[in-house]
XYZ file of N, CA and C in Angstrom:
786
model
N 115.989 126.915 56.996
C 115.069 127.856 57.347
C 115.124 127.971 58.929
N 115.028 129.053 59.551
C 114.754 128.804 60.793
C 113.791 129.866 61.453
N 113.514 129.419 62.736
C 112.220 130.542 63.000
C 110.825 130.034 62.391
N 109.912 130.806 63.110
C 108.756 130.822 62.118
C 107.936 131.523 61.374
N 107.569 131.403 60.509
C 107.509 132.636 59.589
C 105.585 132.362 59.159
N 105.359 133.832 59.236
C 103.763 133.908 59.535
C 103.771 134.215 57.475
N 102.531 133.622 56.882
C 102.322 134.264 55.674
C 101.693 135.681 55.874
N 102.645 136.431 54.825
C 102.414 137.862 54.702
C 101.515 138.495 54.070
N 101.770 137.153 52.732
C 101.230 137.916 51.296
C 99.810 137.045 51.019
N 98.883 137.252 50.506
C 97.714 137.031 50.680
C 97.684 135.626 49.851
N 96.543 134.774 49.989
C 96.608 133.472 49.516
C 95.739 133.547 48.326
N 96.142 132.699 47.004
C 95.908 132.883 45.586
C 94.514 132.048 45.970
N 93.919 132.767 45.254
C 92.419 131.789 44.517
C 92.477 130.906 43.908
N 93.320 131.022 42.940
C 93.752 129.624 41.719
C 95.415 129.138 42.960
N 95.477 128.264 43.063
C 97.225 127.049 43.214
C 98.041 127.281 42.486
N 99.006 127.453 41.996
C 100.009 127.234 41.385
C 100.575 125.550 41.571
N 99.960 124.798 40.553
C 100.558 123.290 40.001
C 101.960 123.249 39.374
N 102.210 122.302 40.608
C 103.547 122.004 40.314
C 103.545 120.582 39.495
N 103.425 119.946 38.692
C 103.117 118.276 38.149
C 104.047 117.334 38.638
N 105.314 118.197 38.400
C 106.428 116.807 38.556
C 105.976 115.818 39.964
N 105.594 116.846 40.949
C 105.459 116.298 42.223
C 104.137 116.553 42.837
N 103.008 116.635 41.971
C 101.815 116.414 42.444
C 101.410 117.466 43.287
N 101.812 118.635 42.989
C 101.740 120.196 44.535
C 100.785 121.449 43.964
N 100.468 121.867 44.850
C 99.790 122.987 44.899
C 100.068 124.106 45.872
N 100.181 124.983 45.569
C 100.919 126.141 46.128
C 100.158 127.274 45.880
N 99.610 128.078 47.324
C 98.960 128.871 47.204
C 99.362 130.210 47.748
N 100.877 130.212 48.245
C 101.427 131.754 48.885
C 102.807 131.340 48.316
N 102.977 132.728 48.304
C 104.401 132.813 47.930
C 105.597 132.360 49.099
N 105.016 132.042 50.360
C 106.023 131.251 51.398
C 106.386 130.234 51.190
N 105.084 129.465 50.343
C 104.881 127.885 50.638
C 106.169 127.886 49.379
N 105.975 128.904 48.020
C 106.915 128.911 46.665
C 108.111 128.558 47.065
N 108.375 129.660 48.200
C 109.790 129.879 48.923
C 110.202 128.415 49.398
N 109.387 127.940 50.225
C 109.788 126.993 50.920
C 110.123 125.579 50.384
N 109.213 125.240 48.942
C 109.511 124.796 47.529
C 110.951 124.766 47.409
N 111.590 125.730 46.939
C 112.445 126.393 46.015
C 113.609 125.807 47.005
N 113.125 126.001 48.504
C 114.827 126.139 49.208
C 115.037 124.595 49.665
N 113.697 123.975 49.706
C 113.884 122.427 50.283
C 114.212 121.448 48.748
N 113.834 122.054 47.140
C 114.259 121.200 46.212
C 114.866 121.409 45.207
N 116.213 122.228 45.181
C 117.225 122.860 44.571
C 116.952 121.939 43.086
N 117.465 120.379 43.259
C 117.440 119.961 42.115
C 116.460 119.944 40.743
N 114.943 120.352 41.908
C 113.667 120.286 40.894
C 113.241 121.543 40.134
N 114.537 122.769 40.266
C 114.150 124.034 39.637
C 114.525 124.204 38.497
N 113.513 123.763 37.744
C 113.666 123.882 36.190
C 112.370 124.578 35.441
N 112.284 124.100 34.489
C 111.280 124.235 33.807
C 109.620 124.507 34.034
N 109.836 123.766 35.338
C 108.300 123.349 35.879
C 107.918 124.696 36.663
N 109.152 125.265 37.226
C 108.889 126.536 37.997
C 109.716 128.084 37.558
N 110.617 127.849 36.727
C 110.906 128.747 35.591
C 110.019 129.332 34.661
N 109.167 129.436 34.425
C 108.133 130.033 33.267
C 107.510 131.202 33.439
N 106.680 131.424 32.387
C 105.920 132.580 32.563
C 104.553 132.054 33.188
N 104.306 131.178 32.996
C 103.112 130.673 33.624
C 103.459 131.221 35.214
N 104.774 130.763 35.775
C 104.742 131.397 37.294
C 104.713 132.612 37.272
N 105.263 133.504 36.373
C 105.872 134.797 36.752
C 104.026 135.587 36.803
N 102.990 135.009 35.642
C 101.584 135.601 35.470
C 100.728 134.844 36.819
N 101.118 134.079 37.421
C 100.906 133.366 39.079
C 100.949 134.420 40.084
N 102.204 135.019 39.880
C 102.618 135.597 40.899
C 102.222 137.425 40.711
N 101.783 137.494 39.391
C 101.087 139.120 39.442
C 99.800 138.889 39.567
N 99.236 138.018 39.049
C 97.509 138.026 39.311
C 96.899 137.455 40.152
N 97.767 136.429 40.975
C 97.006 136.042 42.360
C 97.043 136.091 43.403
N 98.794 136.768 43.623
C 99.193 137.461 44.500
C 99.383 138.797 44.705
N 99.245 139.562 43.601
C 99.218 141.172 43.588
C 100.520 141.395 43.231
N 101.733 140.675 43.228
C 103.078 141.119 42.976
C 103.473 141.586 41.702
N 102.691 141.971 41.080
C 103.147 143.107 39.667
C 104.273 143.441 39.535
N 105.518 144.196 40.348
C 106.451 144.105 40.431
C 107.558 142.775 40.114
N 107.046 142.126 40.790
C 108.182 140.466 40.920
C 107.556 140.282 39.379
N 106.390 140.165 38.903
C 106.100 139.676 37.951
C 107.061 140.455 36.665
N 106.950 141.696 36.563
C 107.577 141.926 35.404
C 109.320 141.673 35.884
N 109.780 141.498 36.566
C 110.913 141.347 37.115
C 111.943 140.004 36.545
N 110.636 139.186 36.757
C 111.091 137.676 36.441
C 110.925 137.493 35.114
N 109.576 138.288 34.307
C 109.378 138.003 33.129
C 110.796 138.663 32.558
N 111.469 139.734 32.564
C 112.543 140.186 32.376
C 114.547 138.877 32.601
N 113.670 138.139 33.233
C 115.120 137.725 33.664
C 115.169 136.273 32.205
N 113.159 136.102 31.916
C 113.004 134.965 31.023
C 113.684 135.147 29.599
N 112.799 137.141 29.575
C 113.321 137.245 28.201
C 115.015 137.670 27.845
N 116.125 137.506 29.148
C 117.316 138.004 28.709
C 117.745 136.451 28.695
N 117.061 135.320 29.241
C 117.663 134.302 29.205
C 118.218 133.837 30.106
N 118.329 134.050 31.308
C 119.343 134.244 32.705
C 119.023 133.062 33.351
N 120.052 132.325 33.963
C 119.549 131.163 34.670
C 119.101 131.146 35.329
N 118.885 129.829 36.129
C 117.675 129.216 37.120
C 118.105 130.468 38.548
N 119.250 130.705 38.498
C 119.132 131.656 40.059
C 118.717 132.839 39.766
N 118.753 133.388 38.790
C 118.652 134.788 38.558
C 117.061 134.880 38.958
N 116.368 133.494 38.280
C 115.301 133.458 38.792
C 114.405 133.633 39.818
N 114.961 132.513 40.550
C 114.477 132.324 42.327
C 115.150 133.341 43.146
N 115.890 134.084 42.941
C 116.599 135.001 43.843
C 115.590 136.037 44.403
N 115.230 136.659 43.242
C 114.044 137.720 43.159
C 112.710 137.691 44.093
N 112.507 136.207 43.863
C 111.316 135.696 44.692
C 111.652 135.333 46.415
N 112.968 134.964 46.788
C 113.375 134.938 48.064
C 113.061 136.936 48.316
N 113.911 137.645 48.048
C 113.915 139.075 47.957
C 113.065 139.427 47.875
N 111.437 139.563 47.343
C 110.558 139.839 47.899
C 109.963 139.368 48.784
N 110.042 138.435 49.399
C 109.428 137.831 49.995
C 109.792 137.834 51.656
N 111.062 138.164 51.861
C 112.062 138.046 52.845
C 111.835 136.704 53.923
N 111.736 135.808 52.664
C 111.309 134.053 53.668
C 112.775 134.246 54.532
N 114.085 134.432 53.684
C 115.232 134.026 54.081
C 115.661 135.327 54.813
N 116.495 134.485 56.061
C 117.545 135.607 56.355
C 118.651 135.834 55.544
N 119.422 136.765 55.763
C 120.612 137.097 55.108
C 121.721 136.070 54.527
N 121.635 135.746 55.960
C 122.951 134.339 55.670
C 122.045 132.931 55.085
N 120.714 132.904 55.167
C 120.261 131.725 54.673
C 120.437 131.903 53.021
N 119.738 133.425 52.870
C 119.902 133.798 51.346
C 121.432 133.662 50.752
N 122.224 133.631 51.716
C 123.725 133.881 50.834
C 123.948 132.300 50.645
N 123.596 130.921 51.793
C 124.134 130.098 51.295
C 123.493 128.958 50.415
N 121.743 129.621 50.170
C 120.812 129.229 49.112
C 121.598 129.338 48.085
N 121.964 130.966 47.940
C 122.610 131.243 46.612
C 124.140 130.351 46.384
N 124.803 129.962 47.320
C 125.903 129.382 47.104
C 125.728 127.980 46.718
N 124.501 127.269 47.329
C 123.985 125.868 46.819
C 123.598 125.933 45.226
N 123.334 126.903 45.011
C 122.423 126.689 43.645
C 123.451 127.036 43.122
N 124.779 127.828 42.878
C 125.806 127.660 42.188
C 126.396 126.405 42.149
N 126.524 125.949 43.094
C 127.614 125.122 42.624
C 126.490 123.554 42.032
N 125.168 123.622 42.328
C 124.309 123.173 41.635
C 124.313 123.126 39.774
N 124.262 124.614 39.737
C 124.439 124.653 37.946
C 125.645 124.782 37.448
N 126.919 124.479 38.253
C 128.095 124.428 37.826
C 128.327 122.813 37.773
N 127.575 122.167 38.319
C 127.723 120.447 38.070
C 127.188 119.810 36.591
N 128.205 118.948 36.336
C 127.565 118.248 34.984
C 126.172 117.437 34.724
N 125.691 117.714 33.865
C 124.263 117.668 33.301
C 123.602 116.397 34.191
N 124.826 115.076 33.686
C 124.214 114.075 34.182
C 123.759 114.060 35.888
N 125.120 114.750 36.611
C 124.604 114.721 37.841
C 123.201 115.324 38.308
N 122.938 116.717 37.502
C 121.617 116.803 38.258
C 120.928 116.472 37.546
N 120.576 115.848 36.720
C 119.429 114.836 36.236
C 119.334 113.459 37.303
N 120.505 113.180 37.973
C 120.688 111.702 38.212
C 119.845 112.489 39.795
N 120.315 113.519 40.569
C 119.841 114.113 41.581
C 118.263 114.227 41.430
N 117.946 115.176 40.244
C 116.460 115.113 39.990
C 115.607 113.477 40.328
N 116.228 112.441 39.453
C 115.902 111.114 39.620
C 115.560 111.006 41.399
N 116.756 111.278 41.849
C 116.709 110.596 43.548
C 115.145 111.607 44.087
N 115.244 112.568 43.536
C 114.330 113.689 44.375
C 113.181 113.191 44.197
N 113.075 112.613 43.005
C 111.400 112.108 42.499
C 110.766 111.153 42.724
N 112.440 109.875 43.340
C 111.935 108.880 44.206
C 111.494 109.455 45.662
N 112.067 110.579 46.409
C 111.945 110.647 47.723
C 110.398 111.041 47.679
N 110.068 111.701 46.419
C 108.758 111.865 46.741
C 107.539 111.068 46.457
N 107.955 109.901 45.685
C 107.179 108.820 45.430
C 106.933 108.993 43.517
N 107.579 109.596 43.258
C 107.231 109.636 41.826
C 108.365 108.753 41.219
N 107.958 107.253 41.027
C 108.878 106.333 40.714
C 108.884 106.442 38.929
N 107.921 106.621 38.421
C 107.974 106.380 36.969
C 109.043 107.631 36.200
N 108.404 108.680 36.941
C 109.280 110.073 36.600
C 110.811 110.027 36.691
N 111.083 109.362 37.838
C 112.357 108.893 37.830
C 112.734 107.968 37.023
N 111.880 107.226 36.678
C 112.992 105.971 36.547
C 113.007 106.538 34.949
N 112.480 107.648 34.219
C 112.189 108.103 32.691
C 113.795 108.867 33.239
N 114.158 109.462 34.029
C 115.184 110.491 34.348
C 116.557 109.477 34.158
N 116.558 109.019 34.678
C 117.711 107.487 34.765
C 117.855 107.112 33.584
N 116.505 106.505 32.815
C 116.955 106.303 31.684
C 117.607 107.085 30.399
N 117.259 108.145 30.739
C 117.750 109.151 29.683
C 119.585 109.287 30.243
N 119.770 109.350 31.614
C 120.961 109.808 31.706
C 122.075 108.097 31.169
N 121.304 107.273 31.311
C 121.958 105.570 30.280
C 121.609 105.539 29.066
N 120.981 106.318 28.503
C 120.781 106.635 26.944
C 121.935 106.958 26.318
N 122.517 108.045 27.317
C 123.265 109.075 26.740
C 124.235 108.905 27.761
N 125.159 107.714 28.200
C 125.860 107.250 28.657
C 127.646 107.213 28.090
N 128.318 108.249 28.775
C 129.796 108.028 28.494
C 130.556 107.830 29.797
N 131.728 106.435 29.750
C 131.801 106.009 30.813
C 133.392 107.267 30.983
N 134.077 107.640 29.981
C 135.123 108.238 29.905
C 134.541 109.970 30.569
N 133.316 110.218 30.686
C 133.418 111.538 31.043
C 132.830 111.330 32.710
N 131.769 110.803 32.854
C 131.486 110.255 33.999
C 131.993 109.547 35.089
N 132.761 108.188 34.237
C 133.479 106.976 35.026
C 131.963 105.867 35.344
N 132.646 104.506 35.808
C 131.871 103.429 35.535
C 130.803 103.509 37.216
N 131.487 103.640 37.728
C 130.835 104.158 39.239
C 129.660 105.056 39.511
N 129.296 106.079 38.436
C 127.981 107.098 38.537
C 127.063 105.997 37.764
N 127.379 105.047 36.538
C 126.392 104.888 35.794
C 126.179 103.376 36.658
N 126.757 102.997 37.610
C 126.877 101.643 38.129
C 125.608 102.018 39.446
N 125.634 103.495 39.923
C 125.021 104.017 40.863
C 123.818 104.340 40.291
N 123.542 104.933 38.920
C 122.250 105.335 38.445
C 121.263 104.157 38.510
N 121.873 102.753 37.691
C 121.290 101.559 37.738
C 120.716 101.157 38.963
N 121.562 101.426 40.288
C 120.915 101.028 41.527
C 119.971 101.696 41.829
N 119.966 102.823 41.692
C 118.910 104.167 42.169
C 117.660 103.327 41.443
N 117.810 103.673 39.885
C 116.747 102.764 39.271
C 116.276 101.404 39.627
N 116.521 100.598 40.305
C 116.328 99.584 41.070
C 115.375 99.952 41.980
N 115.731 100.305 42.621
C 115.020 101.355 44.242
C 113.180 101.621 43.621
N 113.553 102.374 42.385
C 112.166 102.857 42.489
C 111.315 101.528 41.315
N 111.905 100.780 40.838
C 111.026 99.948 40.401
C 110.142 99.006 41.264
N 111.455 98.749 42.821
C 111.113 97.738 43.839
C 110.116 98.168 44.553
N 109.713 99.719 44.506
C 108.989 100.340 44.894
C 107.573 100.275 44.530
N 107.708 100.316 43.090
C 106.686 99.815 42.605
C 106.025 98.179 42.338
N 106.930 97.411 43.293
C 106.546 96.248 43.508
C 106.527 95.570 42.255
N 107.848 95.994 41.157
C 108.119 95.472 39.964
C 109.523 94.709 40.097
N 109.364 93.580 40.858
C 110.750 93.033 41.222
C 111.803 92.726 40.073
N 111.070 92.069 39.007
C 111.966 91.504 38.001
C 112.815 92.534 37.817
N 112.417 94.047 36.867
C 112.864 95.128 36.403
C 114.089 95.531 37.266
N 113.576 95.538 38.480
C 114.238 95.913 39.689
C 115.523 94.971 39.438
N 115.462 93.892 39.503
C 116.780 92.744 39.476
C 117.742 92.963 38.388
N 116.899 93.394 37.099
C 117.930 93.303 35.654
C 118.380 94.769 35.873
N 118.197 95.513 36.454
C 119.102 97.119 37.044
C 120.261 96.547 37.756
N 119.918 96.142 38.740
C 120.956 95.701 40.017
C 122.069 94.592 39.382
N 121.735 93.897 38.437
C 122.573 92.735 37.564
C 123.211 93.829 36.438
N 122.771 94.687 36.241
C 123.539 95.184 35.209
C 124.114 96.490 36.043
N 123.990 96.636 36.888
C 124.750 97.778 37.686
C 126.213 96.828 38.358
N 125.604 95.304 38.882
C 126.786 94.474 38.970
C 128.110 94.570 38.095
N 127.168 93.874 37.340
C 128.527 94.608 36.027
C 129.063 94.894 35.364
N 128.593 96.012 35.748
C 129.352 97.361 35.804
C 130.705 98.044 37.111
N 129.991 97.351 37.915
C 131.209 97.756 38.935
C 131.548 96.796 39.867
N 130.704 95.276 40.043
C 130.884 94.435 40.922
C 131.379 94.578 42.165
N 129.733 95.328 42.402
C 129.492 95.859 43.836
C 129.065 94.480 44.785
N 129.713 94.229 45.700
C 129.487 93.115 46.705
C 127.897 93.571 47.064
N 127.367 94.981 47.378
C 126.350 95.388 48.045
C 125.083 94.800 46.984
N 125.606 95.358 46.114
C 124.444 95.060 44.870
C 124.066 93.633 44.721
N 125.355 93.091 44.858
C 125.329 91.367 44.517
C 124.163 91.136 45.045
N 124.332 91.185 46.679
C 123.598 90.762 48.037
C 122.065 91.137 47.724
N 121.650 92.445 47.164
C 120.586 92.940 46.484
C 119.771 91.938 45.634
N 120.496 91.749 44.828
C 120.683 90.517 43.790
C 119.741 89.840 43.916
N 120.571 88.892 44.608
C 120.221 87.492 45.239
C 119.157 87.276 46.158
N 118.892 88.780 46.771
C 117.987 88.983 47.491
C 116.478 89.089 46.802
N 116.420 89.994 45.666
C 115.137 90.001 44.923
C 114.584 88.941 44.234
N 115.760 87.637 43.486
C 115.441 86.725 42.736
C 114.119 85.786 43.473
N 114.177 85.481 44.466
C 113.141 84.713 45.149
C 111.530 85.564 45.093
N 111.906 86.865 45.243
C 110.413 87.350 45.683
C 109.552 87.466 44.313
N 109.722 86.854 43.183
C 109.632 86.901 41.571
C 109.734 85.480 40.933
N 110.618 84.752 41.186
C 110.583 83.573 40.625
C 110.369 82.176 41.054
N 109.622 81.151 40.536
C 109.693 80.076 41.027
C 110.860 79.632 41.500
N 110.737 78.675 42.310
C 111.901 77.679 42.777
C 112.877 77.171 41.891
N 112.129 76.598 40.860
C 112.784 76.069 39.638
C 113.773 77.041 38.957
N 113.064 78.343 38.721
C 113.522 79.530 38.136
C 115.093 79.882 38.700
N 115.259 80.084 40.318
C 115.637 80.485 41.290
C 116.989 79.974 40.931
N 116.721 78.295 41.358
C 117.759 77.375 41.310
C 118.779 77.771 40.010
N 117.738 77.781 38.564
C 118.527 77.900 37.470
C 119.137 78.929 37.316
N 118.817 80.193 37.676
C 119.478 81.075 37.652
C 120.819 81.153 38.493
N 120.699 80.720 39.792
C 121.637 80.564 40.531
C 123.190 79.711 39.930
N 122.562 78.818 39.224
C 123.563 78.019 38.603
C 124.174 78.971 37.144
N 123.309 79.355 36.759
C 123.709 80.372 35.744
C 125.031 81.592 35.850
N 124.507 81.886 37.045
C 125.765 83.145 37.591
C 126.853 82.390 38.713
N 126.609 80.887 39.165
C 127.531 80.210 39.680
C 127.358 81.179 41.305
N 126.638 81.298 41.554
C 126.411 81.913 42.935
C 126.787 80.530 43.790
N 126.898 81.184 45.349
C 127.188 80.817 46.310
C 126.090 80.201 46.971
N 125.499 78.626 46.364
C 124.196 78.339 47.189
C 124.035 78.828 48.407
N 125.178 78.527 49.696
C 125.301 78.786 50.432
C 124.789 80.178 51.195
N 125.326 81.161 50.886
C 124.936 82.548 50.604
C 123.563 82.801 50.106
N 123.149 82.749 49.060
C 122.008 82.583 48.710
C 121.085 82.091 49.648
N 120.700 80.580 49.984
C 120.251 79.953 50.930
C 119.953 81.067 52.326
N 120.962 82.013 52.479
C 121.345 82.436 53.567
C 120.267 83.848 53.792
N 120.306 84.650 52.579
C 120.041 85.460 52.060
C 118.399 85.412 52.108
N 118.125 84.512 51.687
C 116.874 84.039 51.481
C 115.847 83.781 52.992
N 116.601 82.944 53.693
C 116.278 83.173 55.026
C 115.830 83.762 55.784
N 117.357 84.644 55.253
C 116.864 86.038 56.334
C 115.796 87.336 55.460
N 115.717 87.128 54.439
C 114.090 87.514 53.541
C 113.086 87.243 54.799
N 113.430 86.252 54.979
C 111.673 85.228 55.445
C 111.828 85.663 56.823
N 112.861 85.481 57.689
C 113.062 85.718 59.175
C 112.360 86.915 59.267
N 113.100 88.213 58.342
C 112.853 89.072 58.289
C 110.995 89.445 58.118
N 110.578 89.315 57.526
C 109.217 89.466 56.843
C 108.121 88.810 57.632
N 108.923 87.491 58.420
C 107.851 87.054 59.484
C 107.750 87.547 60.780
N 109.227 88.370 61.226
C 109.416 89.157 62.370
C 108.225 90.368 62.142
N 107.780 90.924 60.920
C 106.996 91.900 60.837
C 105.752 91.758 60.714
N 105.426 91.052 60.172
C 103.897 90.170 60.606
C 103.535 90.246 61.746
N 104.158 89.589 62.348
C 104.020 89.498 64.023
C 103.990 90.742 64.787
N 104.566 91.615 64.037
C 104.766 93.292 65.046
C 103.743 93.723 64.662
N 103.805 95.072 65.619
C 103.110 96.297 65.371
C 102.787 96.703 63.608
N 104.183 96.644 63.048
C 103.824 97.475 61.658
C 102.929 96.804 60.839
N 102.157 95.202 61.130
C 101.147 94.790 60.349
C 99.911 95.684 60.506
N 99.718 96.609 61.806
C 98.783 97.558 61.956
C 98.711 98.442 60.676
N 99.667 98.719 60.707
C 99.775 100.051 59.466
C 99.022 99.423 58.034
N 99.209 98.149 57.923
C 98.462 97.835 56.472
C 97.208 97.447 56.815
N 96.149 97.595 57.816
C 94.779 97.705 57.961
C 94.091 97.765 56.496
N 93.122 97.087 56.382
C 92.262 97.481 55.237
C 93.167 97.172 53.820
N 94.648 96.770 54.045
C 95.023 96.058 52.403
C 94.724 94.946 52.390
N 94.513 94.474 51.038
C 94.781 92.847 50.775
C 95.792 92.044 51.204
N 95.767 90.890 51.776
C 97.181 90.287 52.284
C 98.668 90.303 50.989
N 97.814 89.682 49.944
C 98.722 90.227 48.607
C 99.546 91.608 48.812
N 99.034 92.630 49.352
C 99.447 94.104 48.851
C 100.152 93.981 50.514
N 99.892 93.323 51.505
C 101.010 93.938 52.350
C 102.210 92.564 52.185
N 101.953 91.718 51.624
C 103.112 91.045 51.112
C 104.220 91.627 50.793
N 103.743 92.228 49.401
C 104.370 93.119 48.701
C 105.411 93.940 48.819
N 103.986 95.083 49.747
C 104.861 96.195 50.440
C 105.749 95.802 51.267
N 105.720 95.082 52.224
C 106.867 94.311 53.264
C 107.617 93.809 52.657
N 107.981 93.135 51.298
C 109.188 92.465 50.930
C 109.864 93.967 50.321
N 109.467 94.874 49.731
C 109.995 95.957 49.294
C 110.365 96.663 50.415
N 109.466 96.964 51.693
C 110.427 97.788 52.139
C 111.845 96.870 52.985
N 111.758 95.474 53.188
C 112.869 95.089 53.905
C 113.984 94.824 52.647
N 113.889 95.014 51.611
C 114.841 94.690 50.419
C 116.095 95.528 50.602
N 115.868 96.573 51.227
C 116.910 97.429 51.796
C 117.249 98.549 50.394
N 116.727 98.800 49.290
C 116.935 99.383 48.307
C 115.558 100.537 47.768
């Protein structure tokens, strides 16, 4: 998007609600911004009769409503549905519209698994971790190494670990990382796994787990010490001011998650 856009169409008295990311839209410009920024979230939450009705009844765009309704009736794809919205609003320049069209065409040609993973990644970005995990789990439930390759599923597991960690569910995050490591043997994932273990295990449990996986004790101790050093530094810095009003336990868990790198 380039330049500055004024809202030229009236505001809706009743917003259009996108449950996926808990967002209320009041103008066609806001709708266009959402579509342009979230190509992987253009799904049944947008492409539906409810949006058609909202555009016609709340924004008075009866012609656009009719056009989109026909797209639904003919079961055309998502691109055929969203392009008329941009064309009606004039939100994008011709060059921007062509870029968006090309981008959407690429997305529509991608395997379903790729689109689903990207949707999960977008949901993590918006803080919708439970929904993201559901997307990742659905991918793994239908996994086919022959179709997508082991690296793809290893990355899905790593991203799912990140979603769990953001919710401070470190044990589940560690399980995902271990499965990812078993799939691809990534040193980066292995180090993340070792970093996670002390966050939810007792000292005895941690020592036993290191023995089970035959971990390098020096490396494990180094990573734990590194975690502790980073955490202490964060506590002493201005970052701690951002946690004013939270309990110490909440501060500890949030800072741990932030500095895990996942």
